[in-house]
Short mmCIF file of C-alpha atoms in Angstrom, two decimals:
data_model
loop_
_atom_site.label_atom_id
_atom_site.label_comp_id
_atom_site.label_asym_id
_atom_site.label_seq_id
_atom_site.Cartn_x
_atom_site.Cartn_y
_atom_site.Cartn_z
CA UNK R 1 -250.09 -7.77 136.74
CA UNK R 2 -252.33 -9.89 138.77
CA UNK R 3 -251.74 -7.64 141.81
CA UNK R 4 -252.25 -4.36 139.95
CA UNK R 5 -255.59 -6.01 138.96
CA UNK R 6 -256.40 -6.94 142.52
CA UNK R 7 -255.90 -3.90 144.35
CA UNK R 8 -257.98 -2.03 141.78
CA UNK R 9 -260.85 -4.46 141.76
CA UNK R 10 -260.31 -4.08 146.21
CA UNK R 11 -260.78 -0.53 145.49
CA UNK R 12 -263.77 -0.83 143.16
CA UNK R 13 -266.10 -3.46 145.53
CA UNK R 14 -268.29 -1.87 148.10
CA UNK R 15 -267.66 -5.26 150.43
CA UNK R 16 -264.35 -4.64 152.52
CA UNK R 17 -266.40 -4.95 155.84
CA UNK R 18 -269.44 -6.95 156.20
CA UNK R 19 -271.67 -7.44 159.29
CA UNK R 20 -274.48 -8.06 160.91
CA UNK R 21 -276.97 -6.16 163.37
CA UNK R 22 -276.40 -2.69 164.15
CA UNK R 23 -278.72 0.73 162.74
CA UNK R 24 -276.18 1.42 159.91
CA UNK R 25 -278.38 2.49 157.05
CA UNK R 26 -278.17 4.58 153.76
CA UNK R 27 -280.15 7.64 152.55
CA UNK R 28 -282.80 5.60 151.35
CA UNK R 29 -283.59 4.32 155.04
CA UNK R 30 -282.25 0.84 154.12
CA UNK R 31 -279.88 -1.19 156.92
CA UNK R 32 -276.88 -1.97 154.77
CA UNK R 33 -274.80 -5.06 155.67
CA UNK R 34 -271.38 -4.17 154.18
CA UNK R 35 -268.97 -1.42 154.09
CA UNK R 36 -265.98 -0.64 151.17
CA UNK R 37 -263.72 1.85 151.02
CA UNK R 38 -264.69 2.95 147.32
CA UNK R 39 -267.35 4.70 149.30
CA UNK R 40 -264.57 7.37 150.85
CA UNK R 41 -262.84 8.38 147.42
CA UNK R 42 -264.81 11.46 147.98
CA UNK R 43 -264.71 14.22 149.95
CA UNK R 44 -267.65 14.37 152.97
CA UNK R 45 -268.89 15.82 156.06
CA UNK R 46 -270.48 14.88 159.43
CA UNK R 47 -273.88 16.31 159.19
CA UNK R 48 -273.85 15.42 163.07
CA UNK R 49 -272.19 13.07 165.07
CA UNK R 50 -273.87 10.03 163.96
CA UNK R 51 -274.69 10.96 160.20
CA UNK R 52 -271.96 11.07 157.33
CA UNK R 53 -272.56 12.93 154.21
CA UNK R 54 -270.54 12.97 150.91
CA UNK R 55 -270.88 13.69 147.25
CA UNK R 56 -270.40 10.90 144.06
CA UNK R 57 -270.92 11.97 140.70
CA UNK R 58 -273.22 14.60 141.34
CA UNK R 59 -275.71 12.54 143.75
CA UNK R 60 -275.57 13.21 147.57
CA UNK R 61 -275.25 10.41 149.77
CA UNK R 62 -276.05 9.73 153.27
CA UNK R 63 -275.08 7.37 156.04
CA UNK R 64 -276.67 7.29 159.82
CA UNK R 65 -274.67 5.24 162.71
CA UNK R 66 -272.09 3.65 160.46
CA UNK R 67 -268.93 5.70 161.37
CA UNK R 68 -267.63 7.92 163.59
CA UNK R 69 -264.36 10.09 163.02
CA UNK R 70 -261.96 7.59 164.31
CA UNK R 71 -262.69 5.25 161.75
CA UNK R 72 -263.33 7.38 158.73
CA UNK R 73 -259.63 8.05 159.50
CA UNK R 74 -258.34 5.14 159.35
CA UNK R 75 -260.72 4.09 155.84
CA UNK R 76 -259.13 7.00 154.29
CA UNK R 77 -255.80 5.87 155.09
CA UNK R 78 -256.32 2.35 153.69
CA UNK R 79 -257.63 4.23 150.86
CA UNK R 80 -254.82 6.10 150.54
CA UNK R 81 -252.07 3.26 151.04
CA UNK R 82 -253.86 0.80 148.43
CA UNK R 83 -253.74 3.47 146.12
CA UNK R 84 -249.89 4.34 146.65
CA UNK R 85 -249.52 0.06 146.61
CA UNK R 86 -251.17 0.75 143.51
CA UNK R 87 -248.70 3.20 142.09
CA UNK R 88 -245.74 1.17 143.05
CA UNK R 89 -246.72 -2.25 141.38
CA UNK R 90 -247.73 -0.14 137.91
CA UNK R 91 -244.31 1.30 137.99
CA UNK R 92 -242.19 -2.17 138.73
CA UNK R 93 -244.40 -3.54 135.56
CA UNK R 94 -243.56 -0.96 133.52
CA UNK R 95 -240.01 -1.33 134.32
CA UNK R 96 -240.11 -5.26 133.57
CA UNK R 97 -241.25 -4.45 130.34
CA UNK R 98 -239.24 -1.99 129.06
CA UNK R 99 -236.06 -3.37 130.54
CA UNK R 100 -234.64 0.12 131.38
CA UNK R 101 -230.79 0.21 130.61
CA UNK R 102 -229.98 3.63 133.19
CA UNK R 103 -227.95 1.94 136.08
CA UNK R 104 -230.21 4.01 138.71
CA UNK R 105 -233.29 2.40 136.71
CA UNK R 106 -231.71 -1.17 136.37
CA UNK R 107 -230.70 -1.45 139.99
CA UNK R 108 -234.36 -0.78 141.02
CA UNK R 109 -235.84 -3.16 139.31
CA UNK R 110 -233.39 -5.91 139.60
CA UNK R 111 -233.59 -5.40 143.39
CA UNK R 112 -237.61 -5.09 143.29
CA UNK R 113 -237.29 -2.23 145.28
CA UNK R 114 -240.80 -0.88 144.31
CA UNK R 115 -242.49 -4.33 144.71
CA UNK R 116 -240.94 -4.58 148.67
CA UNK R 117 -242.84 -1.41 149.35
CA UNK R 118 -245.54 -2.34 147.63
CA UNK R 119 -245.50 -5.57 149.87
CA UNK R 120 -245.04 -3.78 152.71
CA UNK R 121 -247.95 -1.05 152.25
CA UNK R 122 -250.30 -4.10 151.64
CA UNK R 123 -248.97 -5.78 154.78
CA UNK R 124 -250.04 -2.20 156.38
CA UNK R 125 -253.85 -2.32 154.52
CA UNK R 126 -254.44 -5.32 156.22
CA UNK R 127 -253.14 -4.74 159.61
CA UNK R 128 -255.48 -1.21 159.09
CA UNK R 129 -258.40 -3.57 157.80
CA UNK R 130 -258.48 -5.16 161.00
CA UNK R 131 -258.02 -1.92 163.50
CA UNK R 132 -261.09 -0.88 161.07
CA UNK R 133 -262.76 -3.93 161.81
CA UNK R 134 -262.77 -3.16 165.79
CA UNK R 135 -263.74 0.32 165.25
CA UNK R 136 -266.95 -0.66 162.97
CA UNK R 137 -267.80 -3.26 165.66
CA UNK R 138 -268.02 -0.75 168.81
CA UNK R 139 -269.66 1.88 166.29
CA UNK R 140 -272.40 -0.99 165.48
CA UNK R 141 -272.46 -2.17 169.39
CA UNK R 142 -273.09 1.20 170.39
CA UNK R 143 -276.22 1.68 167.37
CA UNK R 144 -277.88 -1.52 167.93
CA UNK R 145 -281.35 -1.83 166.29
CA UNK R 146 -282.83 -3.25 169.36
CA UNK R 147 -281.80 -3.59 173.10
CA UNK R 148 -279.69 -7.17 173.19
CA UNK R 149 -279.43 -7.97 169.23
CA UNK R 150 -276.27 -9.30 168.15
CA UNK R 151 -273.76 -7.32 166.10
CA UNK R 152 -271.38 -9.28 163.64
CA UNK R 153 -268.52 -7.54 161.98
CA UNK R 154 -266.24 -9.76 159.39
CA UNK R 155 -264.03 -9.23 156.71
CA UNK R 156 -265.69 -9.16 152.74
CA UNK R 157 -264.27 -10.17 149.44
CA UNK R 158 -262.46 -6.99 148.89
CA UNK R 159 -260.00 -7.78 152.20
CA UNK R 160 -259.43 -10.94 150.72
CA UNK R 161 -257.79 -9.94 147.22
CA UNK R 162 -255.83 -7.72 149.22
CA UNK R 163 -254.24 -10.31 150.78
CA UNK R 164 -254.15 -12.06 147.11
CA UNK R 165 -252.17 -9.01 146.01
CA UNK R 166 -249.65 -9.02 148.34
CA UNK R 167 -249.07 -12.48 148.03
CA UNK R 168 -248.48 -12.05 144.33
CA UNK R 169 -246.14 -9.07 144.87
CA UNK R 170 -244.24 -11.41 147.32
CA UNK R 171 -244.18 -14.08 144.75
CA UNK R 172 -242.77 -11.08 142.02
CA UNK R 173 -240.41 -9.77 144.42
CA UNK R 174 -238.97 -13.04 144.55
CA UNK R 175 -238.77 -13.71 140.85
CA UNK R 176 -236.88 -10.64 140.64
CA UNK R 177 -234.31 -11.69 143.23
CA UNK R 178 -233.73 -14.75 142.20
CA UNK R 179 -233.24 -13.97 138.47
CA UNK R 180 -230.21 -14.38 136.88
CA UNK R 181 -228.92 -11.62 135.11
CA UNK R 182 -225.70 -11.80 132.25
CA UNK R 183 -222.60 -10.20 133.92
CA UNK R 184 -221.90 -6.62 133.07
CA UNK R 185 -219.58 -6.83 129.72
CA UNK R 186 -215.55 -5.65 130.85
CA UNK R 187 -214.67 -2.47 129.65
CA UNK R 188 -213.35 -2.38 126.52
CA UNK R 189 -209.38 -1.93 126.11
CA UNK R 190 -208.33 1.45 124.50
CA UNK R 191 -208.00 0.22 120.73
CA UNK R 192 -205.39 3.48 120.25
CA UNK R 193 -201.96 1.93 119.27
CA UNK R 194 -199.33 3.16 121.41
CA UNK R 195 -197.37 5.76 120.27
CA UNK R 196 -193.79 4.70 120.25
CA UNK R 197 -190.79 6.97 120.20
CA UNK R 198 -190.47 7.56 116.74
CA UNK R 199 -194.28 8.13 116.10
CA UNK R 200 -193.89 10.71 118.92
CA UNK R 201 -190.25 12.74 117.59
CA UNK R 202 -192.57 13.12 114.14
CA UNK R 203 -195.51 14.34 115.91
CA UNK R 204 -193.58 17.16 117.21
CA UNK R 205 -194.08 20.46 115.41
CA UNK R 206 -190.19 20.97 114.77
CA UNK R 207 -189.01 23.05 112.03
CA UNK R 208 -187.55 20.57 109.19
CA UNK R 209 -183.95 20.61 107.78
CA UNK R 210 -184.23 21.82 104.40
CA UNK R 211 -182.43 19.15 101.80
CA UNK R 212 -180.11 21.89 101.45
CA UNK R 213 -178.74 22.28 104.62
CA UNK R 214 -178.06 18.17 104.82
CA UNK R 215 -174.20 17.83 105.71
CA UNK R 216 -172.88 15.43 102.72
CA UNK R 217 -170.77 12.78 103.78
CA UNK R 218 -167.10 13.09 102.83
CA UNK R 219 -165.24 10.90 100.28
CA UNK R 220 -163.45 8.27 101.15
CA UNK R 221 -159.60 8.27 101.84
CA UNK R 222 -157.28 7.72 99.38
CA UNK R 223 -153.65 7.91 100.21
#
């Protein structure tokens, strides 16, 4: 639960990325100091090479020398791996709550199949986080607001309960493995008596002697 709450709050904060230095500014003309990946859920455009445009809600947005195409890339594909992380972890809770008795169904969940690859897209997100992380710094390095200024890039809150998520998908995963589950019960013996040979000759469909036709024993010898 805790992760699926994590990687939706990562999605929702606009601080994945913060930094210092560097022309990256909004519409409004303002130099932003952080960067989140909620920003990207939308479809947008480069206006030109140094200005992004996309669409929220109905309100057009702008940002000058914060990106180039490399790294909206790579923040779409974070984007799109949290959100598949996502997926995964809602399914694996559903699953440990309904206790699912199909063997397909049980063996999933028992071997926290969907939690691994939950773990493992996370593990992904962050490695991406940081690739990000290099990209934003040369973009900011190469739009400095002044000739010499120093340009800081680090990692913001929303970076940080991704890592809490995974951690806490790890720490499911393992409570899932190491669960003991009852034993599957035997099958149970066929409760059919067994026919024996008698019970099968009457079974038959055999035409039955009429009384009539019963040979009567003969009287005993007298001399």
């Amino acid at each position: 639960m805790f992760a699926i709450v994590g990687t939706c709050t990562a999605l929702a904060k606009s601080e994945c990325f913060t930094f210092q230095g560097g022309s990256c500014r909004d519409g409004n003309g303002q130099y932003l100091s952080s960067l989140g990946i909620s920003n990207f859920f939308f479809n947008g455009y480069f206006v030109n090479s140094t200005t992004y445009e996309f669409h929220s809600f109905g309100m057009q947005h702008h940002l000058y020398n914060c990106l180039d195409a490399g790294l909206l890339s790579v923040l779409k594909s974070i984007l799109s791996l949290t959100v598949l992380s996502t997926l995964f972890t809602s399914v694996a809770f559903v699953l440990d709550i309904i206790g699912p008795k199909q063997k397909h169904l049980m063996l999933i969940r028992r071997n926290g199949v969907l939690n691994i690859s939950a773990v493992f897209l996370l593990v992904t997100v962050c490695g991406m986080c940081y690739w990000a992380a290099m990209l934003l710094s040369v973009n900011l390095h190469a739009h400095k607001r002044a000739q010499g200024s120093r340009v800081l890039v680090d990692f913001g809150i929303s970076y940080y309960i991704l890592i809490s998520a995974a951690v806490s998908n790890i720490v499911a995963t393992a409570c899932n493995l190491l669960r003991r589950y009852p034993p599957s019960p035997p099958p149970q013996p066929d409760t059919q008596p067994i026919l024996n040979d008698v019970d099968q000759l009457l079974l038959r469909d055999e035409p039955v002697v009429p009384p009539s036709h019963i040979v009567q024993e003969p009287p005993p010898y007298v001399p």
